[in-house]
Coordinates of C-alpha atoms and ligand atoms in Angstrom, one line a residue:
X1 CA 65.4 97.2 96.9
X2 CA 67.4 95.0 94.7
X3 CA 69.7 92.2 95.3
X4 CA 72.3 91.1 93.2
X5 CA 75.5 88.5 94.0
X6 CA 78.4 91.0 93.6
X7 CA 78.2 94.9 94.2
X8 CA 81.0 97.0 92.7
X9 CA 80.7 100.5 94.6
X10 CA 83.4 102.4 92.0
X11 CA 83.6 102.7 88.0
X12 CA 86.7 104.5 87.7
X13 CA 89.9 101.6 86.4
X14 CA 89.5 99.2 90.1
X15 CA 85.8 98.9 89.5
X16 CA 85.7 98.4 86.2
X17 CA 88.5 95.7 86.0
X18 CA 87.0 93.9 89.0
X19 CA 83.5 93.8 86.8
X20 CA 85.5 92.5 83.7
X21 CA 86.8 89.5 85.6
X22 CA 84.0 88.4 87.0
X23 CA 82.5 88.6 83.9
X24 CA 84.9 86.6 82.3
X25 CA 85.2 84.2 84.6
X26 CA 81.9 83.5 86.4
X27 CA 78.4 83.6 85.4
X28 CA 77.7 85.9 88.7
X29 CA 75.4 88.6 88.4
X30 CA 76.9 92.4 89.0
X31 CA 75.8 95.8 89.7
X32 CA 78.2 98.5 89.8
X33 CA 77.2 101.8 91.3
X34 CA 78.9 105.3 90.7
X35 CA 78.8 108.5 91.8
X36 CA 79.6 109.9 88.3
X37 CA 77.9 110.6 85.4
X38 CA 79.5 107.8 83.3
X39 CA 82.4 105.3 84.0
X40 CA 86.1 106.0 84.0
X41 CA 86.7 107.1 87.4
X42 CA 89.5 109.9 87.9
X43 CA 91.3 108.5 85.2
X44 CA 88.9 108.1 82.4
X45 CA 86.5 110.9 82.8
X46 CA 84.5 112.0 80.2
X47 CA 82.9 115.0 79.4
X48 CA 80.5 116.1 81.5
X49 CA 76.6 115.1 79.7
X50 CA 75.9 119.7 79.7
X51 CA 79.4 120.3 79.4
X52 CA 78.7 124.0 77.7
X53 CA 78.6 126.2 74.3
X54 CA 82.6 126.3 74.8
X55 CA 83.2 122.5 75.2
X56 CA 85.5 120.6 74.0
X57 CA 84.3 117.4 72.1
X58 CA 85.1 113.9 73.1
X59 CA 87.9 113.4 70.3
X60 CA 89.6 116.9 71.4
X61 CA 90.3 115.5 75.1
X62 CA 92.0 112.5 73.7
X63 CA 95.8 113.7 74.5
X64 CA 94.3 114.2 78.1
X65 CA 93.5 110.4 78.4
X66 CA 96.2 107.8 78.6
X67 CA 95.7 104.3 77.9
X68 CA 92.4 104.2 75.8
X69 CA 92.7 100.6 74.6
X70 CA 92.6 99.3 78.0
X71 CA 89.4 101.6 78.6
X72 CA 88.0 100.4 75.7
X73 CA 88.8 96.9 76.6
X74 CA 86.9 97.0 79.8
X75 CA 84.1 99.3 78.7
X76 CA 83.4 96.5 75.5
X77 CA 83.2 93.5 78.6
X78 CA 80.9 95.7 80.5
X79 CA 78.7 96.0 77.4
X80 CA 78.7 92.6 76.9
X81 CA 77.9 91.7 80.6
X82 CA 75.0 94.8 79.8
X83 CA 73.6 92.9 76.8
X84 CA 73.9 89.6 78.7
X85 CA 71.8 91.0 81.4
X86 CA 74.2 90.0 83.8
X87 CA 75.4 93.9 84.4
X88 CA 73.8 96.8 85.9
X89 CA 75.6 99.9 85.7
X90 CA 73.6 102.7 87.3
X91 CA 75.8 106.1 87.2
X92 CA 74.7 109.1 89.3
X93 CA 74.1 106.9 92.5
X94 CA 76.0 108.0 95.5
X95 CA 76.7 105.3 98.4
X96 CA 76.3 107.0 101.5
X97 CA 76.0 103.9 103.3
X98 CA 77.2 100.2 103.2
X99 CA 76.2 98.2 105.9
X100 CA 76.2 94.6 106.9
X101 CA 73.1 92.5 106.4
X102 CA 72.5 88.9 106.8
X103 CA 74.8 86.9 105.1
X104 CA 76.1 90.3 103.2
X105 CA 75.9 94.0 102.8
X106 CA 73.3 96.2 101.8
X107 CA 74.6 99.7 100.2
X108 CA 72.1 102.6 100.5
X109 CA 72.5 105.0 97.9
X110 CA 71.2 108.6 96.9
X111 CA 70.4 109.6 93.3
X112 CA 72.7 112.1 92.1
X113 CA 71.0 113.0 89.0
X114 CA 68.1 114.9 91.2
X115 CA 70.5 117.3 91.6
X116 CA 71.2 119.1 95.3
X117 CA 67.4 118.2 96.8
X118 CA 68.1 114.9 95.7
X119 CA 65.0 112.8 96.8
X120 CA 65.2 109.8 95.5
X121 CA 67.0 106.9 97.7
X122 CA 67.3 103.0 96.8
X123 CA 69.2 99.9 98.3
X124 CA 71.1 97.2 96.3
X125 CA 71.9 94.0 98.5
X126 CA 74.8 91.5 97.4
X127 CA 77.3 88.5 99.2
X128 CA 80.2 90.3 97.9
X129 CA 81.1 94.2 97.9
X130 CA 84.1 95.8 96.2
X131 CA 84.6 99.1 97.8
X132 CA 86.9 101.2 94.8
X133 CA 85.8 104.6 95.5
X134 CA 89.3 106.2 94.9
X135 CA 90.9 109.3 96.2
X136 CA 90.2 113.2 96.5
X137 CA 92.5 116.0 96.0
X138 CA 95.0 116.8 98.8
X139 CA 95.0 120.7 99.7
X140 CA 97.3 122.8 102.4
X141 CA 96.7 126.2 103.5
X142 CA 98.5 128.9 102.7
X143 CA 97.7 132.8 102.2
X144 CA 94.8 133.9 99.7
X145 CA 94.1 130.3 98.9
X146 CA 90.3 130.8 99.3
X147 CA 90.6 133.3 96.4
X148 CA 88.1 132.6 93.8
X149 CA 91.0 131.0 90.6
X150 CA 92.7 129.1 93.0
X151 CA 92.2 125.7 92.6
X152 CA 93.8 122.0 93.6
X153 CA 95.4 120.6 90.4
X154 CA 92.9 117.6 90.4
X155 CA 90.1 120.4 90.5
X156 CA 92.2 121.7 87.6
X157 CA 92.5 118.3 85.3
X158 CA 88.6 117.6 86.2
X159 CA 87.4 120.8 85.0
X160 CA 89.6 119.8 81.4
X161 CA 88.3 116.4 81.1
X162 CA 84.8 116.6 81.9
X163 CA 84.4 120.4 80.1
X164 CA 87.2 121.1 78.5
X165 CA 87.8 124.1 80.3
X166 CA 90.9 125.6 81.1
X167 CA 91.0 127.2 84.6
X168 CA 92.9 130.2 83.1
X169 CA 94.7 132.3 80.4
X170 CA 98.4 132.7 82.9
X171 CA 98.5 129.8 85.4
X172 CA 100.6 129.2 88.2
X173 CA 100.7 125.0 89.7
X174 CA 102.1 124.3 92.9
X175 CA 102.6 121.4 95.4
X176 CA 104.6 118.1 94.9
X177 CA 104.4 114.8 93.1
X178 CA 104.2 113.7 89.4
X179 CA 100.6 114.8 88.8
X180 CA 102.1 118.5 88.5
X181 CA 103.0 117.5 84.8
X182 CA 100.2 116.2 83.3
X183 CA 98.3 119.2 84.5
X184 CA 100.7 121.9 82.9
X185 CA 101.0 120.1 80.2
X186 CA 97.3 119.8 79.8
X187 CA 96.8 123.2 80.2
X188 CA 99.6 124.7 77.9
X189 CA 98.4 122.8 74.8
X190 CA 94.8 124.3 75.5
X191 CA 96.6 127.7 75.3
X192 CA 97.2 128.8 78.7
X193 CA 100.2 130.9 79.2
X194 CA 101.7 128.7 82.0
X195 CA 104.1 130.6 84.1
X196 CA 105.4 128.2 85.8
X197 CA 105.5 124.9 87.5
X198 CA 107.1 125.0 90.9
X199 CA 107.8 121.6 92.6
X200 CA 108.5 121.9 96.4
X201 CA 111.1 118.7 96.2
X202 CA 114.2 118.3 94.5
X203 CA 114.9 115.5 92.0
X204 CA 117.5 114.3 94.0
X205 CA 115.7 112.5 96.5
X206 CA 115.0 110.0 93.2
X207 CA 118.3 109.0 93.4
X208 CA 117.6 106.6 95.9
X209 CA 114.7 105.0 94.3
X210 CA 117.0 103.9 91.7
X211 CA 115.5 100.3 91.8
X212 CA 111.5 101.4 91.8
X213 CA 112.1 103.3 88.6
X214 CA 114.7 100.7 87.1
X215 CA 111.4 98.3 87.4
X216 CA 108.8 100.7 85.9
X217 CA 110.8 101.8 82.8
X218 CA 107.2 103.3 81.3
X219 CA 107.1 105.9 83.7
X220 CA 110.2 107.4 82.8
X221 CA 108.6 107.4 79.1
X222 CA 105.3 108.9 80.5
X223 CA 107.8 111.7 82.6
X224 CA 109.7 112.5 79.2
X225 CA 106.7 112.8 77.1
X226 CA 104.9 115.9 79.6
X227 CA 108.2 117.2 79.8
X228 CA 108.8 117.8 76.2
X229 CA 105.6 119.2 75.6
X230 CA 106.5 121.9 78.8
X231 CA 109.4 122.5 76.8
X232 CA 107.8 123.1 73.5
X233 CA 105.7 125.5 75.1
X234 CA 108.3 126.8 77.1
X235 CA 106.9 126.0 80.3
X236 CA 109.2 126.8 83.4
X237 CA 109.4 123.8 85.6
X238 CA 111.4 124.8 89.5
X239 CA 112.2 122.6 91.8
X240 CA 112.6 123.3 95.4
X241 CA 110.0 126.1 95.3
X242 CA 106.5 126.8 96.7
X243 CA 103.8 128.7 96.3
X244 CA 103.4 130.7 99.6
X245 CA 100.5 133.2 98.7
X246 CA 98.0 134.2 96.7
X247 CA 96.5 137.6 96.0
X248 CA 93.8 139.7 94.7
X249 CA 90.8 141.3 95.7
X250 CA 87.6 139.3 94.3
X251 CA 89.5 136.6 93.0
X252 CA 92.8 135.9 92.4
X253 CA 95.5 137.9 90.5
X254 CA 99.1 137.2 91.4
X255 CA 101.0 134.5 93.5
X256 CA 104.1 134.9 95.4
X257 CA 107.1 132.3 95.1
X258 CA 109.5 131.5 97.3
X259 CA 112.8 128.9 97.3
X260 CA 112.9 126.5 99.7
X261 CA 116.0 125.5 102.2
X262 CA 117.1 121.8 102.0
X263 CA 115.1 121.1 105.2
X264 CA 111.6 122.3 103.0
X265 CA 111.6 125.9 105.1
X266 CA 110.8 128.9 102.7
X267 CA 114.0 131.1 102.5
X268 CA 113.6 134.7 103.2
X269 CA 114.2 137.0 100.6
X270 CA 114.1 134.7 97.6
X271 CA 110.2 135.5 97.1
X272 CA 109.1 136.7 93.4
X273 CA 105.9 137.6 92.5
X274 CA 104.1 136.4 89.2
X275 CA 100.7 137.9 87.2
X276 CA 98.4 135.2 86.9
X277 CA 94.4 134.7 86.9
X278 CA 94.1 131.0 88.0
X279 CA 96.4 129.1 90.5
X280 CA 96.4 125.1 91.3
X281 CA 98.3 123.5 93.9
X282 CA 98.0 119.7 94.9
X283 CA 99.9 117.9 97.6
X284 CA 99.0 114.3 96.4
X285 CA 95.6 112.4 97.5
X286 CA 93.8 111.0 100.0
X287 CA 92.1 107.7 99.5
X288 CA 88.2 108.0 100.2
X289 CA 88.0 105.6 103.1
X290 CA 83.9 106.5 104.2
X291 CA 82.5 103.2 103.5
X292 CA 85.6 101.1 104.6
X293 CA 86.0 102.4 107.7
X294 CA 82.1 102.6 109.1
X295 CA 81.9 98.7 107.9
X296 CA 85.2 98.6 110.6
X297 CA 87.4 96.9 107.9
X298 CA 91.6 96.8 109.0
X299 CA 93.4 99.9 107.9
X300 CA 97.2 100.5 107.7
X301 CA 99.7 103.3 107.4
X302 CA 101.0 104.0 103.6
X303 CA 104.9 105.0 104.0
X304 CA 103.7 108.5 104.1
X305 CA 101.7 107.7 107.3
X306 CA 98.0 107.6 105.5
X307 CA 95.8 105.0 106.0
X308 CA 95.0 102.9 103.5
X309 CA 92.6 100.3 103.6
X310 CA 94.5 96.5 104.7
X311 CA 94.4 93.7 101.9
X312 CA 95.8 90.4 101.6
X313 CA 97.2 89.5 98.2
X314 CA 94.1 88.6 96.3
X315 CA 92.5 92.2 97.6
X316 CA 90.3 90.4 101.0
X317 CA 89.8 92.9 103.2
X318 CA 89.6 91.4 106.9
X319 CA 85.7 91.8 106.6
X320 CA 84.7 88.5 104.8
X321 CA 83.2 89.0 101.5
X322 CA 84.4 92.3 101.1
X323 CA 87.4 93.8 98.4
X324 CA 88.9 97.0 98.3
X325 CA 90.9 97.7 95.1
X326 CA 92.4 100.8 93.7
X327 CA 93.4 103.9 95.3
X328 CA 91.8 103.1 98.9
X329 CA 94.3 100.4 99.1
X330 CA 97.3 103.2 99.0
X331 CA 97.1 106.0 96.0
X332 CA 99.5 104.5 93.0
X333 CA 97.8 105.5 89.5
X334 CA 95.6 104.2 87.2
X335 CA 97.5 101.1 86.2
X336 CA 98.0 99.9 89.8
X337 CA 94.2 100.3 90.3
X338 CA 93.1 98.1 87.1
X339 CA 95.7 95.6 88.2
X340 CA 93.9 95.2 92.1
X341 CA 90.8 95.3 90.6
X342 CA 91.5 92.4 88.1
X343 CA 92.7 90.5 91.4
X344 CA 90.0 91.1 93.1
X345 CA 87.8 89.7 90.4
X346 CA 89.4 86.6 90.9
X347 CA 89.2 86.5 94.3
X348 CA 85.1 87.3 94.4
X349 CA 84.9 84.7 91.6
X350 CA 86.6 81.6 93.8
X351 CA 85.4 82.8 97.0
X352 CA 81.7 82.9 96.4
X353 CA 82.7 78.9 94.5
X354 CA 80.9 80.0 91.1
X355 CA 84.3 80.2 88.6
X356 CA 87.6 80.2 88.4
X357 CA 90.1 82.9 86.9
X358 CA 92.9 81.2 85.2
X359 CA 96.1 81.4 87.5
X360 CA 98.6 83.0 85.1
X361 CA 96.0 85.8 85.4
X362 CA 96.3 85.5 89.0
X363 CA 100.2 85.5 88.4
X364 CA 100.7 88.3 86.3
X365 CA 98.5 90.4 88.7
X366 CA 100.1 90.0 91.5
X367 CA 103.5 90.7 89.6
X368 CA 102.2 94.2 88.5
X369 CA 100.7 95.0 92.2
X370 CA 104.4 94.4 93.3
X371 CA 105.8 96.7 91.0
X372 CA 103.2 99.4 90.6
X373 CA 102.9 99.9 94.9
X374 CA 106.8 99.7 94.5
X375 CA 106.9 102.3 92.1
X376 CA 104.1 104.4 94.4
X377 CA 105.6 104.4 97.8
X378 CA 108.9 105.8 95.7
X379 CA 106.9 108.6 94.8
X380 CA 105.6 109.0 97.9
X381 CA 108.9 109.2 99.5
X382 CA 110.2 111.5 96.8
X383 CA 107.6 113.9 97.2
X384 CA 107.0 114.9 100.9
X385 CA 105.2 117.8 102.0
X386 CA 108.0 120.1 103.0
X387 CA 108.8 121.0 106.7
X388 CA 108.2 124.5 106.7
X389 CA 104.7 124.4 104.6
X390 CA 102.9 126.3 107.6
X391 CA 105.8 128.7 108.2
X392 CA 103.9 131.5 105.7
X393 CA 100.4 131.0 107.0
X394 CA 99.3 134.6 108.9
X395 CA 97.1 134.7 111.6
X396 CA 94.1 135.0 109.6
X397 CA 94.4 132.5 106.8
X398 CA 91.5 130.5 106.7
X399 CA 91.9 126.8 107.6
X400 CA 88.5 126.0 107.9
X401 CA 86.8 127.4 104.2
X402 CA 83.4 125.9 105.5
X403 CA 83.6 126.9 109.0
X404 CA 85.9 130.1 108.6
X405 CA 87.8 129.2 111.3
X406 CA 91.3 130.9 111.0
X407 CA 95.2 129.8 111.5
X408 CA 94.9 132.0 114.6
X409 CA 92.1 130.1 116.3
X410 CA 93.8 126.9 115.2
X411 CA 97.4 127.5 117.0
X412 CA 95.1 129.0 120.0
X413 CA 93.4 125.6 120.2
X414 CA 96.8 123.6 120.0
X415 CA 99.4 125.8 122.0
X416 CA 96.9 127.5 124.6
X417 CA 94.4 125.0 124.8
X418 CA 96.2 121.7 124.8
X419 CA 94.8 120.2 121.5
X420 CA 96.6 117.0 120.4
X421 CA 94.9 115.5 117.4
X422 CA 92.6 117.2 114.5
X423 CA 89.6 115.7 116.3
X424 CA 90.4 117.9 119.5
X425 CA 90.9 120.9 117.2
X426 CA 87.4 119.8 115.7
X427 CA 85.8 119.8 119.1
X428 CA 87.4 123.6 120.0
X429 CA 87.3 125.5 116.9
X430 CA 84.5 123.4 114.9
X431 CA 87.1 123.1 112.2
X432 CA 85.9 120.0 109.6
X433 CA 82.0 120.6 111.0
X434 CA 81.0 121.9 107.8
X435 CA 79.4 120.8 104.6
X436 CA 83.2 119.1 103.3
X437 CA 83.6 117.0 106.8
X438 CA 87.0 117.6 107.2
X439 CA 87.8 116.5 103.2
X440 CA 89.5 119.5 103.0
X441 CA 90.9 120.6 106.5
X442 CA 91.2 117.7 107.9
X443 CA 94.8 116.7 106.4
X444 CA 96.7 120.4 107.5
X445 CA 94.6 119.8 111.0
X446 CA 96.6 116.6 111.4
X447 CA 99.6 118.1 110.4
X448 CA 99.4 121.1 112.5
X449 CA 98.5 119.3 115.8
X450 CA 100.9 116.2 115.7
X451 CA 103.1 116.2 111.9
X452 CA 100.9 113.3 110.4
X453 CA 97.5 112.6 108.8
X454 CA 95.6 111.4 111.5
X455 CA 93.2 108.7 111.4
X456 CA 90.6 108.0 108.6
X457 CA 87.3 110.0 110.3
X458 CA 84.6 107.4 110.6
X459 CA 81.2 109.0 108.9
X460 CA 78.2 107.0 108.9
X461 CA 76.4 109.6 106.8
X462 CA 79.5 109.5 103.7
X463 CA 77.2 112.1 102.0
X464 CA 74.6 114.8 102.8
X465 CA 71.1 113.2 102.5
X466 CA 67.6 114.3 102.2
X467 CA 65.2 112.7 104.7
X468 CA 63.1 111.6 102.1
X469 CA 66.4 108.9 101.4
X470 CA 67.3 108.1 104.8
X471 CA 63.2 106.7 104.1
X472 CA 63.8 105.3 101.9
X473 CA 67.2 103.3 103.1
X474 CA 64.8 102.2 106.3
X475 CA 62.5 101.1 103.8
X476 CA 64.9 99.0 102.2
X477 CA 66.8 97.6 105.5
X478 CA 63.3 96.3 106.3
X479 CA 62.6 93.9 103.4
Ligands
FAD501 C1 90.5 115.0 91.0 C2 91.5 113.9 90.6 C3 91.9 113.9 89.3 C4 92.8 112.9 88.8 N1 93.3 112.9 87.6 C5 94.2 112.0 87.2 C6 94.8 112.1 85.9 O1 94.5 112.9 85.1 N2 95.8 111.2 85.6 C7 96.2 110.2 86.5 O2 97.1 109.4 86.2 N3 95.6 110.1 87.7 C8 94.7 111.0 88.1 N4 94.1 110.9 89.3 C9 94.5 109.8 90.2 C10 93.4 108.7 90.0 O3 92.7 108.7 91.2 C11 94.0 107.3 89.7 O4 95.0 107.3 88.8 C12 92.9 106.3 89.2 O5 91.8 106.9 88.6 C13 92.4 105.5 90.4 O6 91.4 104.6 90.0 P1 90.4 104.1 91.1 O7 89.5 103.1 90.4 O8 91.1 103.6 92.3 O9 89.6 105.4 91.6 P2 88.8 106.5 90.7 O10 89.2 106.6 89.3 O11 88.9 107.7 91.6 O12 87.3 105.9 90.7 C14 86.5 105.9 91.9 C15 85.1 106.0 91.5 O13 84.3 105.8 92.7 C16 83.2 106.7 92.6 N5 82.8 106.9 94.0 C17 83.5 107.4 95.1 N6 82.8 107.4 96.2 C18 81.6 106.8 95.9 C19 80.4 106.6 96.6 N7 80.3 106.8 97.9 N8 79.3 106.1 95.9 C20 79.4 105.8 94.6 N9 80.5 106.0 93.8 C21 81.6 106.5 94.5 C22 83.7 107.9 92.0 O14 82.6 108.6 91.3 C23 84.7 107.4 90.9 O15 84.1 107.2 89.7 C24 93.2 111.9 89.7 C25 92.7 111.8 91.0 C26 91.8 112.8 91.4 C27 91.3 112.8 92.9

């Protein structure tokens, strides 16, 4: 066991702005765990350490990555607080517990690095945690979806930054929201035919949200620059369509497409099909709540009816001596997450009474959180799943992919069994029992049984462990 005075459970842009301020501004001592094999989160990832003969080297990946300098920036603070041996950074280490402890919290981690029998477990006690363990890909059902090519769009933009692999040679993305650009765009200049983008929402609805983007001017900029390269490789982009099936035989090999009706329902009729060998469809993300929600800290509902995890304006979640920064405080982008993170710094370094961030840092922090989570809850309510989503599913389209539990044995559970919540569809059709928890399911359960996410699913395991860690944890509780 080791014990340090601030635990940073995250190195994606929230973690590792919260370590550069307290290193700036304290002389506290930090360990940051990660599940990853370096830092960067989502954002920043880096290739993966065996990324393969047909990788792609670091310097080829840098269109993928926005905002180096401030990457840099951070990564040279951590360095120093590395050299200063005030810093631990310890990659590979998956929290699968965080529990309370005394006068604070004792994180139980498994080693990643020992690959799937993982046997090695450890536990790093502090007085202050940040939780910054970001979001996962959003998925939604629909026919041939568990087709070997088809792929969420995060799955996608991973597989180019960490190997520099692109998914396919003809690709099809799906879904809604901004993230649909970056993707394409990605993939067309590594010289996949892309046949198309098709956004389920219309432009339109960003009439209204005339004031978040009048505020955020460099998103427009960051809009127009994955445009023009779509353009340049003559990338279709449709709005107001969906992708309503896949098909093949062992994996994928065409998609159908279909125009929606103003109320999001697919239209008979206007269905075209399109050649393709990989397929990615994302429907936005959903913030990884695990370790927030067993340590019982207050959640809210985003404007899209998510819960998020409930901070005050320096990042305090109601659990004292614990911060939450990034996308588990409401998904809103990189930027958003390094400017929580930054505030949450500050807030560690006053409240454990061991240095003092200056207060124009404090200022301009909270001005950016303002008009970042502006500009995200825009784009939340410009890009909603569409009503009719489910209208294409056939009886036996998988719901469940861990569990194989099909649309039919879902609708039986709701309409003939009374099943009012994706926990009651759990307990009748085992659906979100397997080996994802729900991560995957659990989002189109709560939209099937009452038209909203659902609750955040408390799991007091976050992660599958070996017994030889859960040991090991016991071990460590005792000391
Ligand atoms: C698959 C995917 C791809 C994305 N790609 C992009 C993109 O290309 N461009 C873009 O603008 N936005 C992208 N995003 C959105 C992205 O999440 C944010 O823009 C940004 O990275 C958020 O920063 P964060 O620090 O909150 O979280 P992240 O960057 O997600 O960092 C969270 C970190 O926490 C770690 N972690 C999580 N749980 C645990 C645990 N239990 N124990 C230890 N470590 C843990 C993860 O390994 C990760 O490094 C992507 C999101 C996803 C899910």
């Amino acid at each position: 066991m080791s014990t340090t005075d601030v635990l940073l459970i995250g190195a994606g842009p929230a973690g590792l702005a919260c370590a550069a301020t307290i290193l700036a501004h304290s002389d506290l001592s930090v360990v940051v765990l990660d599940a990853g094999h370096g830092p960067g989160g989502q954002y920043w990832r880096q290739p993966a350490p065996a990324a393969g003969p047909n990788a792609l080297v670091p310097g080829e990946l840098a269109d993928l990555h926005h905002d180096q300098t401030t990457f840099a920036e951070l990564l040279q603070e951590v360095q120093r607080g590395r050299a200063e041996g005030r810093l631990e950074l310890r990659s590979e280490q998956h929290v699968w517990s965080l529990v309370p402890v005394g006068d604070g919290y004792a994180a139980h981690t498994v080693d990643r690095a020992g690959g799937p029998s993982r046997t090695a477990g450890s536990t790093t006690r502090a007085r202050a945690v940040l939780v910054a363990t970001g979001a996962y890909d959003r998925a939604l059902p629909f026919p041939g979806w568990d087709l070997p090519g088809v792929m969420t769009v995060g799955g996608l933009q991973a597989l180019l930054k960490a190997g520099g692999v692109a998914a396919g040679r003809r690709v099809a993305i799906g879904g809604t929201g901004p993230f649909l650009l970056p993707v394409a765009a990605g993939l067309a200049r590594r010289g996949s035919t892309v046949v198309g983008v098709y956004e389920a929402n219309r432009p339109t609805l960003w009439l209204r949200e005339a004031r978040a983007v009048a505020r955020n001017p460099a998103k427009l900029g960051e809009g127009a620059g994955y445009a023009g390269t779509l353009i340049r490789h003559r990338v279709p982009v449709r709005t107001g369509r969906m992708i309503v099936a896949a098909h093949g035989t062992d994996r994928v090999e065409a998609v159908t497409v279909a125009r929606l009706d103003r109320a999001g329902r697919p239209v008979v009729g206007s269905e075209h099909r399109l050649a393709v060998d990989a397929v990615g469809v994302g429907w936005g993300f959903t913030p990884q709540l695990d370790l927030a929600v067993t340590l019982g800290v207050d959640r809210r509902p985003d404007v899209a009816g998510t819960e998020v995890v409930a901070v005050d304006d320096l990042q305090r979640t109601s659990r004292p001596g614990v911060y939450a920064a990034g996308e588990v405080c409401g998904v809103g982008g990189a930027a958003l997450a390094v400017a929580e993170g930054t505030l949450a710094g500050a807030a560690i370094v006053a409240d454990l009474g061991r240095g003092a961030a200056p207060e124009s840092l404090v200022r301009q922090g909270r001005r950016s959180v303002d008009r970042l989570r502006g500009f995200a809850d825009a784009i939340l309510r410009a890009h909603p799943v569409p009503a009719g989503w489910a209208d294409r599913l056939e009886p036996q389209t998988v719901v469940c992919r861990c569990e194989e539990v099909s649309y039919a044995a879902v609708r039986a559970a709701i309409d003939e069994r009374g099943a009012g919540d994706a926990r009651q569809v759990k307990q009748l059709t085992r659906t979100g029992m397997g080996w994802c928890q729900g991560r995957v399911c659990g989002y189109a359960a709560g939209l099937l049984t009452c038209g909203a996410p659902g609750p955040a699913v408390e799991r007091l395991v976050s992660a599958p462990v070996p017994l030889g860690a859960l040991a090991d944890a016991a071990a460590g509780s005792d000391d």
